[in-house]
Amino acid sequence: MPPSPISSTLPTRTDFGAVKTAIHRKLIQKLNLDRLNEIKREDVRREVAQILEGIVVGESTPMNLQERERLTQEVLDEVFGLGPLEPLLADPTISDILVNTHKHVYIERRGMLERTPVLFRDDAHLMAIIDRIVSAIGRRVDESSPMVDARLADGSRVNAIIPPLAVDGPCLSIRRFGRDRLTADDLITNHSLTPPMLELLRGCVKARLNILISGGTGAGKTTFLNVLSSNISDRERIVTIEDAAELQLHQAHVVRLETRPPNIEGKGAIAQRQLLINSLRMRPDRIIVGEVRAEEALDMLQAMNTGHDGSLTTIHANTPRDALSRLETMVAMASLNLPEQAMRRQIASAIDVVIQVSRLSDGTRKVVAIAEITGMEGDIVTMQDIFVYRKRGIRDNGEVVGDFVATGIRPKFAERLAVTGVQLPTAMFEVSHAR
């Protein structure tokens, strides 16, 4: 069947991409880039849109009004934004953007992955976008430094890795953080935990217990840390230490520290451990480490053991017990040749509570365990679960079914909470409490 006269006159996808590239090139030639830096962004967009309209009208490729508007917007995104990624960044329901070379772009929405029709022209186009992201914060990515962590203006976390490490082409991962910060009430509404669990954790923060949040990638550790930190008093001085600043603390007295990668000569790197040691000289009331990954774990434990109560951090692990094992491994990385029992005593005396968060198979995120560290028995750090999430099955639509259950154990730290004015009813710890 021959094509209709209308469809045969429209530009193909290939034509559209070629036209966009040509118009982009003409636009750059017409613009006074130095002048654009001196006027307001909205005025710039308006002026560029007018120039674009003139260029588009003069193009020989026929386009209807809708296509011209789309073309104008895409070229504006190329000039002022992150090109094809701009529509995805504008969608508040998207939590992750995953670019696997210029051909494949995936997103995560409500905990589930899906492929998008978004494409880059080629690897060079994708590399140009990556360069724009990293150069904005003074970092670089090239063959000599083919991996980089960065962040966008809205706080989103970015990781880029390019050839020769990425075999098939440049890859870009963007972890989004909601414009509207999640609150404790949102966690209750989303069934991430129960009101009694939240009440217990609020009490732990107010009573200045040291808390370790454990979970896998994308489980919601940072989000949960943000929610817990909202219970810290405005009268306290908080120092945060991160590889890429992403915590969103709203207290008045917060000092944010961020690591620094090496320069082009491989020098000048500042690691989390150095920042943590320096933070102890800054008179902090609380220290929050975005994530412990290596030997800084030892300094974190020592800080917790020497008067900096109420500190919080996160760690990658699948269970509370695994979290302690990973912590032990990280302490060993400090190369102080501490005996195994000494390391474990450090951990047992420093950490009070381990919170395990998980992303389940249906995409939901839940607090699956709240465990108390109770001390040592021989060479073993002893723990007891206070609340757990017990999975009962999976419905036909993939939804995970389960209950939050109290184990019947009243935590030993309940007395510490009572001293600070946090009274927890005995009934909340009874086994019958479930949801």
Short mmCIF file of C-alpha atoms in Angstrom, two decimals:
data_model
loop_
_atom_site.label_atom_id
_atom_site.label_comp_id
_atom_site.label_asym_id
_atom_site.label_seq_id
_atom_site.Cartn_x
_atom_site.Cartn_y
_atom_site.Cartn_z
CA MET A 1 0.00 0.00 0.00
CA PRO A 2 1.56 3.34 -1.09
CA PRO A 3 2.16 5.92 1.62
CA SER A 4 -0.28 8.80 1.94
CA PRO A 5 0.82 12.17 0.51
CA ILE A 6 0.99 13.66 4.03
CA SER A 7 3.17 10.95 5.61
CA SER A 8 5.55 10.91 2.64
CA THR A 9 6.36 14.60 3.14
CA LEU A 10 7.23 14.33 6.84
CA PRO A 11 10.89 13.98 7.80
CA THR A 12 11.96 10.51 8.89
CA ARG A 13 13.51 9.91 12.31
CA THR A 14 16.94 9.97 10.64
CA ASP A 15 16.07 13.20 8.81
CA PHE A 16 14.79 14.73 12.03
CA GLY A 17 18.03 13.98 13.83
CA ALA A 18 20.07 15.35 10.94
CA VAL A 19 17.96 18.52 10.79
CA LYS A 20 18.33 19.01 14.55
CA THR A 21 22.11 18.67 14.30
CA ALA A 22 22.28 21.12 11.39
CA ILE A 23 20.07 23.66 13.16
CA HIS A 24 22.07 23.30 16.37
CA ARG A 25 25.25 24.09 14.41
CA LYS A 26 23.68 27.14 12.76
CA LEU A 27 22.37 28.37 16.09
CA ILE A 28 25.83 28.24 17.69
CA GLN A 29 27.21 30.26 14.78
CA LYS A 30 24.56 32.97 15.24
CA LEU A 31 24.74 33.23 19.04
CA ASN A 32 27.00 35.59 20.95
CA LEU A 33 27.93 33.10 23.68
CA ASP A 34 29.80 35.66 25.79
CA ARG A 35 26.76 37.92 25.86
CA LEU A 36 24.48 35.03 26.88
CA ASN A 37 26.41 34.67 30.15
CA GLU A 38 25.47 38.24 31.10
CA ILE A 39 21.68 38.05 30.80
CA LYS A 40 18.99 36.09 32.63
CA ARG A 41 18.40 32.45 31.69
CA GLU A 42 14.74 33.00 30.73
CA ASP A 43 15.66 35.96 28.53
CA VAL A 44 18.31 33.79 26.88
CA ARG A 45 15.80 31.01 26.17
CA ARG A 46 13.36 33.52 24.70
CA GLU A 47 16.02 35.04 22.44
CA VAL A 48 17.32 31.64 21.37
CA ALA A 49 13.78 30.45 20.64
CA GLN A 50 13.26 33.43 18.31
CA ILE A 51 16.52 32.77 16.45
CA LEU A 52 15.62 29.09 16.20
CA GLU A 53 12.21 29.89 14.77
CA GLY A 54 13.86 31.87 12.00
CA ILE A 55 16.30 29.06 11.23
CA VAL A 56 13.57 26.40 11.26
CA VAL A 57 11.33 28.38 8.93
CA GLY A 58 14.22 28.65 6.49
CA GLU A 59 14.92 24.88 6.46
CA SER A 60 13.95 23.02 3.32
CA THR A 61 12.66 19.98 5.22
CA PRO A 62 8.87 20.35 5.62
CA MET A 63 7.66 20.21 9.23
CA ASN A 64 4.30 20.81 10.85
CA LEU A 65 3.87 23.11 13.87
CA GLN A 66 4.14 20.28 16.40
CA GLU A 67 7.42 19.05 14.91
CA ARG A 68 8.83 22.58 14.81
CA GLU A 69 8.01 23.07 18.49
CA ARG A 70 9.58 19.72 19.34
CA LEU A 71 12.68 20.59 17.33
CA THR A 72 13.00 23.97 19.02
CA GLN A 73 12.69 22.40 22.48
CA GLU A 74 15.24 19.67 21.73
CA VAL A 75 17.79 22.17 20.44
CA LEU A 76 17.22 24.35 23.52
CA ASP A 77 17.83 21.25 25.66
CA GLU A 78 21.10 20.66 23.77
CA VAL A 79 22.25 24.24 24.34
CA PHE A 80 21.15 24.76 27.95
CA GLY A 81 20.54 21.31 29.40
CA LEU A 82 21.51 17.68 29.11
CA GLY A 83 20.06 17.04 25.68
CA PRO A 84 17.88 13.91 25.37
CA LEU A 85 17.91 13.44 29.16
CA GLU A 86 16.03 16.69 29.89
CA PRO A 87 12.49 15.20 29.55
CA LEU A 88 13.50 12.36 31.90
CA LEU A 89 14.96 14.80 34.45
CA ALA A 90 11.70 16.75 34.34
CA ASP A 91 9.66 13.67 35.29
CA PRO A 92 9.39 13.53 39.11
CA THR A 93 8.31 9.87 39.08
CA ILE A 94 11.70 8.71 37.75
CA SER A 95 14.21 7.72 40.44
CA ASP A 96 17.08 6.44 38.26
CA ILE A 97 18.27 7.18 34.71
CA LEU A 98 20.62 4.52 33.33
CA VAL A 99 22.37 5.16 30.02
CA ASN A 100 24.04 2.03 28.60
CA THR A 101 25.96 3.56 25.67
CA HIS A 102 24.21 5.96 23.29
CA LYS A 103 21.76 3.28 22.11
CA HIS A 104 20.00 2.22 25.31
CA VAL A 105 18.46 4.39 28.02
CA TYR A 106 16.59 2.82 30.93
CA ILE A 107 14.73 4.38 33.85
CA GLU A 108 13.54 3.17 37.22
CA ARG A 109 10.04 4.21 38.19
CA ARG A 110 8.40 3.04 41.44
CA GLY A 111 11.18 0.49 41.92
CA MET A 112 10.82 -1.15 38.48
CA LEU A 113 13.12 -0.83 35.46
CA GLU A 114 11.80 0.05 32.01
CA ARG A 115 13.42 0.92 28.69
CA THR A 116 12.77 4.30 27.08
CA PRO A 117 12.79 5.39 23.41
CA VAL A 118 15.40 8.04 24.25
CA LEU A 119 18.56 7.87 22.12
CA PHE A 120 21.77 9.82 21.69
CA ARG A 121 23.13 10.43 18.18
CA ASP A 122 26.35 8.56 18.91
CA ASP A 123 28.95 8.04 21.61
CA ALA A 124 30.44 11.47 20.94
CA HIS A 125 27.05 13.05 21.69
CA LEU A 126 26.81 11.13 24.97
CA MET A 127 30.40 12.07 25.87
CA ALA A 128 29.58 15.75 25.31
CA ILE A 129 26.72 15.48 27.83
CA ILE A 130 28.96 13.67 30.35
CA ASP A 131 31.64 16.37 29.96
CA ARG A 132 29.02 19.06 30.56
CA ILE A 133 27.94 17.37 33.82
CA VAL A 134 31.41 16.79 35.29
CA SER A 135 32.99 20.08 34.17
CA ALA A 136 30.23 22.00 35.98
CA ILE A 137 31.70 20.86 39.32
CA GLY A 138 35.34 21.04 38.28
CA ARG A 139 35.88 17.36 37.57
CA ARG A 140 36.98 15.59 34.42
CA VAL A 141 36.60 12.29 32.62
CA ASP A 142 39.00 11.03 29.96
CA GLU A 143 41.20 8.01 29.19
CA SER A 144 43.53 8.80 32.08
CA SER A 145 40.58 9.17 34.48
CA PRO A 146 37.77 7.07 32.97
CA MET A 147 35.50 6.97 36.05
CA VAL A 148 33.93 9.93 37.81
CA ASP A 149 31.34 10.70 40.47
CA ALA A 150 29.51 14.00 40.18
CA ARG A 151 26.18 15.61 40.94
CA LEU A 152 23.64 17.77 39.15
CA ALA A 153 22.41 21.16 40.30
CA ASP A 154 19.32 19.53 41.86
CA GLY A 155 21.49 17.22 43.99
CA SER A 156 21.07 14.11 41.82
CA ARG A 157 24.04 11.74 42.06
CA VAL A 158 25.89 10.95 38.83
CA ASN A 159 28.39 8.24 37.92
CA ALA A 160 30.05 8.05 34.52
CA ILE A 161 32.43 5.41 33.17
CA ILE A 162 33.91 5.49 29.69
CA PRO A 163 36.18 3.35 27.47
CA PRO A 164 38.55 1.61 27.87
CA LEU A 165 36.86 0.53 31.14
CA ALA A 166 33.36 0.51 29.59
CA VAL A 167 33.87 -1.91 26.72
CA ASP A 168 30.84 -1.05 24.58
CA GLY A 169 30.86 2.72 25.04
CA PRO A 170 30.26 5.44 27.64
CA CYS A 171 27.79 4.64 30.43
CA LEU A 172 26.02 7.15 32.65
CA SER A 173 24.00 6.51 35.83
CA ILE A 174 21.92 9.22 37.51
CA ARG A 175 20.35 8.63 40.93
CA ARG A 176 17.52 11.12 41.34
CA PHE A 177 16.29 12.59 44.61
CA GLY A 178 12.72 13.82 44.79
CA ARG A 179 12.15 17.56 44.65
CA ASP A 180 9.81 17.17 47.58
CA ARG A 181 11.79 15.57 50.37
CA LEU A 182 10.18 12.43 51.79
CA THR A 183 8.92 12.77 55.35
CA ALA A 184 8.32 10.22 58.08
CA ASP A 185 4.60 10.40 57.29
CA ASP A 186 5.36 9.45 53.67
CA LEU A 187 7.20 6.34 54.88
CA ILE A 188 4.15 5.35 56.92
CA THR A 189 1.83 6.00 53.95
CA ASN A 190 4.10 3.93 51.68
CA HIS A 191 4.10 1.08 54.25
CA SER A 192 7.88 1.26 54.56
CA LEU A 193 7.52 0.82 58.33
CA THR A 194 4.87 1.05 61.07
CA PRO A 195 4.15 3.94 63.49
CA PRO A 196 5.61 2.00 66.48
CA MET A 197 8.83 1.36 64.53
CA LEU A 198 9.03 5.04 63.63
CA GLU A 199 8.39 6.04 67.23
CA LEU A 200 11.23 3.78 68.37
CA LEU A 201 13.68 5.18 65.79
CA ARG A 202 12.76 8.78 66.58
CA GLY A 203 13.52 8.02 70.21
CA CYS A 204 16.88 6.51 69.25
CA VAL A 205 17.90 9.68 67.39
CA LYS A 206 16.73 11.99 70.19
CA ALA A 207 18.54 9.84 72.80
CA ARG A 208 21.75 10.11 70.72
CA LEU A 209 22.18 6.42 69.98
CA ASN A 210 24.69 5.59 67.23
CA ILE A 211 22.83 4.20 64.23
CA LEU A 212 24.03 2.17 61.24
CA ILE A 213 21.66 1.96 58.25
CA SER A 214 22.32 -1.12 56.13
CA GLY A 215 20.93 -2.02 52.71
CA GLY A 216 21.65 -2.91 49.11
CA THR A 217 22.01 -0.56 46.15
CA GLY A 218 18.83 1.45 45.63
CA ALA A 219 17.27 0.22 48.87
CA GLY A 220 16.69 3.78 50.11
CA LYS A 221 19.50 4.13 52.68
CA THR A 222 20.16 7.81 51.99
CA THR A 223 16.46 8.66 51.91
CA PHE A 224 15.97 6.94 55.25
CA LEU A 225 19.01 8.68 56.70
CA ASN A 226 17.50 12.02 55.65
CA VAL A 227 14.22 11.16 57.38
CA LEU A 228 15.95 10.08 60.60
CA SER A 229 18.15 13.18 60.63
CA SER A 230 15.04 15.39 60.74
CA ASN A 231 14.73 14.41 64.41
CA ILE A 232 18.05 16.05 65.32
CA SER A 233 17.68 19.28 67.28
CA ASP A 234 18.42 22.63 65.63
CA ARG A 235 20.62 23.40 68.62
CA GLU A 236 23.21 20.81 67.58
CA ARG A 237 26.16 21.28 65.25
CA ILE A 238 26.11 18.61 62.55
CA VAL A 239 29.05 17.76 60.28
CA THR A 240 28.28 15.62 57.21
CA ILE A 241 30.95 13.76 55.24
CA GLU A 242 30.20 12.34 51.78
CA ASP A 243 31.86 11.22 48.56
CA ALA A 244 29.24 13.19 46.60
CA ALA A 245 27.11 15.57 48.65
CA GLU A 246 23.50 14.35 48.52
CA LEU A 247 22.16 14.52 52.07
CA GLN A 248 19.35 17.03 52.51
CA LEU A 249 19.51 18.17 56.11
CA HIS A 250 17.28 21.10 56.97
CA GLN A 251 18.77 22.03 60.32
CA ALA A 252 20.26 25.49 60.70
CA HIS A 253 23.73 24.44 61.86
CA VAL A 254 25.11 22.00 59.27
CA VAL A 255 28.66 21.84 57.87
CA ARG A 256 28.86 19.80 54.67
CA LEU A 257 32.18 18.21 53.67
CA GLU A 258 32.86 16.40 50.41
CA THR A 259 35.81 14.31 49.23
CA ARG A 260 38.02 15.45 46.36
CA PRO A 261 39.40 13.24 43.58
CA PRO A 262 43.03 13.48 42.42
CA ASN A 263 43.99 16.12 39.88
CA ILE A 264 45.34 15.43 36.39
CA GLU A 265 48.74 14.57 37.91
CA GLY A 266 47.15 12.06 40.29
CA LYS A 267 47.70 14.26 43.32
CA GLY A 268 45.58 16.28 45.72
CA ALA A 269 42.97 13.63 46.54
CA ILE A 270 41.14 14.08 49.85
CA ALA A 271 39.52 10.87 51.15
CA GLN A 272 36.66 10.42 53.60
CA ARG A 273 39.09 9.33 56.29
CA GLN A 274 40.95 12.66 56.14
CA LEU A 275 37.69 14.59 56.32
CA LEU A 276 36.51 12.50 59.25
CA ILE A 277 39.72 13.10 61.19
CA ASN A 278 39.47 16.82 60.43
CA SER A 279 35.81 16.94 61.47
CA LEU A 280 36.78 15.92 65.01
CA ARG A 281 38.56 19.28 65.29
CA MET A 282 35.42 21.16 64.24
CA ARG A 283 33.52 20.70 67.50
CA PRO A 284 30.71 18.54 66.06
CA ASP A 285 27.74 17.46 68.15
CA ARG A 286 26.96 14.79 65.59
CA ILE A 287 28.87 13.34 62.66
CA ILE A 288 26.95 11.91 59.72
CA VAL A 289 28.93 9.90 57.17
CA GLY A 290 26.93 9.37 53.99
CA GLU A 291 28.40 5.89 53.55
CA VAL A 292 31.36 4.06 55.08
CA ARG A 293 33.29 2.19 52.40
CA ALA A 294 36.84 1.68 53.58
CA GLU A 295 39.32 2.42 56.37
CA GLU A 296 37.38 5.51 57.52
CA ALA A 297 35.15 3.00 59.34
CA LEU A 298 37.80 2.77 62.09
CA ASP A 299 37.83 6.54 62.63
CA MET A 300 34.04 6.58 62.61
CA LEU A 301 33.92 3.92 65.35
CA GLN A 302 36.53 5.74 67.41
CA ALA A 303 34.56 8.98 67.12
CA MET A 304 31.41 7.18 68.29
CA ASN A 305 33.36 5.76 71.21
CA THR A 306 34.87 9.08 72.29
CA GLY A 307 31.93 11.35 72.94
CA HIS A 308 30.34 11.88 69.53
CA ASP A 309 27.13 10.05 70.35
CA GLY A 310 24.17 10.25 68.01
CA SER A 311 26.23 9.70 64.88
CA LEU A 312 24.65 8.10 61.81
CA THR A 313 26.03 6.37 58.74
CA THR A 314 25.06 3.88 56.02
CA ILE A 315 26.70 0.72 54.70
CA HIS A 316 26.11 -1.70 51.82
CA ALA A 317 25.02 -5.06 53.27
CA ASN A 318 22.13 -7.51 53.00
CA THR A 319 21.47 -8.21 56.70
CA PRO A 320 22.37 -6.58 60.03
CA ARG A 321 24.86 -9.37 60.72
CA ASP A 322 26.45 -8.89 57.28
CA ALA A 323 26.70 -5.16 58.04
CA LEU A 324 28.86 -5.88 61.09
CA SER A 325 31.04 -8.29 59.09
CA ARG A 326 31.58 -5.64 56.41
CA LEU A 327 32.37 -3.07 59.07
CA GLU A 328 34.97 -5.44 60.51
CA THR A 329 36.54 -5.86 57.06
CA MET A 330 36.72 -2.10 56.61
CA VAL A 331 38.38 -1.60 59.98
CA ALA A 332 40.98 -4.19 58.94
CA MET A 333 41.70 -2.05 55.85
CA ALA A 334 43.19 0.61 58.14
CA SER A 335 46.21 -1.75 58.50
CA LEU A 336 46.64 -1.26 62.24
CA ASN A 337 46.86 -5.03 62.83
CA LEU A 338 44.18 -4.89 65.51
CA PRO A 339 43.30 -8.28 66.99
CA GLU A 340 39.97 -9.62 65.78
CA GLN A 341 38.44 -9.45 69.24
CA ALA A 342 39.56 -5.82 69.67
CA MET A 343 37.90 -4.87 66.37
CA ARG A 344 34.66 -6.52 67.40
CA ARG A 345 34.72 -4.83 70.80
CA GLN A 346 35.11 -1.49 69.04
CA ILE A 347 32.06 -2.26 66.92
CA ALA A 348 29.99 -3.58 69.82
CA SER A 349 30.68 -0.54 71.98
CA ALA A 350 30.25 2.03 69.19
CA ILE A 351 27.10 0.92 67.32
CA ASP A 352 23.79 0.77 69.19
CA VAL A 353 21.24 0.07 66.46
CA VAL A 354 21.38 -1.47 62.98
CA ILE A 355 18.47 -0.70 60.63
CA GLN A 356 18.12 -2.94 57.58
CA VAL A 357 16.30 -1.45 54.58
CA SER A 358 15.51 -3.44 51.44
CA ARG A 359 13.94 -3.02 48.04
CA LEU A 360 11.61 -5.97 47.52
CA SER A 361 10.90 -7.73 44.24
CA ASP A 362 7.79 -5.59 43.58
CA GLY A 363 9.85 -2.40 43.83
CA THR A 364 8.64 -1.37 47.30
CA ARG A 365 11.16 -0.33 49.92
CA LYS A 366 10.77 -1.43 53.52
CA VAL A 367 12.57 -1.45 56.85
CA VAL A 368 12.92 -5.22 57.16
CA ALA A 369 14.74 -5.27 60.52
CA ILE A 370 15.60 -3.07 63.48
CA ALA A 371 18.30 -4.80 65.52
CA GLU A 372 20.03 -3.84 68.76
CA ILE A 373 23.68 -4.64 69.44
CA THR A 374 23.75 -5.92 72.99
CA GLY A 375 27.46 -6.57 73.60
CA MET A 376 29.89 -9.48 73.28
CA GLU A 377 29.77 -13.19 74.10
CA GLY A 378 33.30 -14.51 73.80
CA ASP A 379 34.51 -13.35 70.37
CA ILE A 380 31.02 -12.80 68.92
CA VAL A 381 29.11 -9.51 68.75
CA THR A 382 25.61 -10.25 70.05
CA MET A 383 22.49 -8.79 68.46
CA GLN A 384 18.74 -9.05 68.93
CA ASP A 385 15.93 -8.13 66.53
CA ILE A 386 13.34 -5.70 67.89
CA PHE A 387 11.13 -5.48 64.78
CA VAL A 388 11.24 -7.55 61.59
CA TYR A 389 9.32 -7.75 58.31
CA ARG A 390 8.10 -11.26 57.57
CA LYS A 391 7.20 -12.00 53.97
CA ARG A 392 4.19 -14.30 53.54
CA GLY A 393 4.12 -14.64 49.78
CA ILE A 394 3.65 -12.92 46.42
CA ARG A 395 0.31 -12.16 44.75
CA ASP A 396 -0.37 -12.91 41.07
CA ASN A 397 0.34 -9.28 40.17
CA GLY A 398 3.83 -9.54 41.73
CA GLU A 399 2.96 -7.64 44.92
CA VAL A 400 4.85 -8.87 47.97
CA VAL A 401 2.64 -9.70 50.97
CA GLY A 402 3.99 -9.60 54.50
CA ASP A 403 3.74 -8.15 58.01
CA PHE A 404 5.84 -5.97 60.30
CA VAL A 405 6.16 -7.89 63.52
CA ALA A 406 7.55 -7.10 66.96
CA THR A 407 9.74 -9.94 68.21
CA GLY A 408 8.61 -9.55 71.83
CA ILE A 409 12.02 -8.27 72.99
CA ARG A 410 12.18 -4.96 74.80
CA PRO A 411 15.51 -3.33 73.84
CA LYS A 412 18.16 -2.76 76.48
CA PHE A 413 18.53 0.83 75.29
CA ALA A 414 14.94 1.58 76.39
CA GLU A 415 16.39 2.83 79.70
CA ARG A 416 18.66 5.28 77.85
CA LEU A 417 15.64 6.57 75.97
CA ALA A 418 13.68 6.95 79.22
CA VAL A 419 16.48 9.06 80.76
CA THR A 420 16.15 11.52 77.85
CA GLY A 421 12.38 11.72 78.26
CA VAL A 422 11.41 9.20 75.56
CA GLN A 423 8.90 6.79 77.11
CA LEU A 424 8.10 3.71 75.03
CA PRO A 425 4.98 1.73 75.96
CA THR A 426 5.69 -1.91 76.75
CA ALA A 427 2.79 -2.97 74.52
CA MET A 428 4.60 -1.84 71.34
CA PHE A 429 7.15 -4.65 71.79
CA GLU A 430 4.63 -7.46 72.30
CA VAL A 431 4.64 -10.24 69.71
CA SER A 432 0.98 -9.67 68.94
CA HIS A 433 1.84 -6.29 67.46
CA ALA A 434 1.80 -6.86 63.69
CA ARG A 435 0.61 -5.33 60.47
#
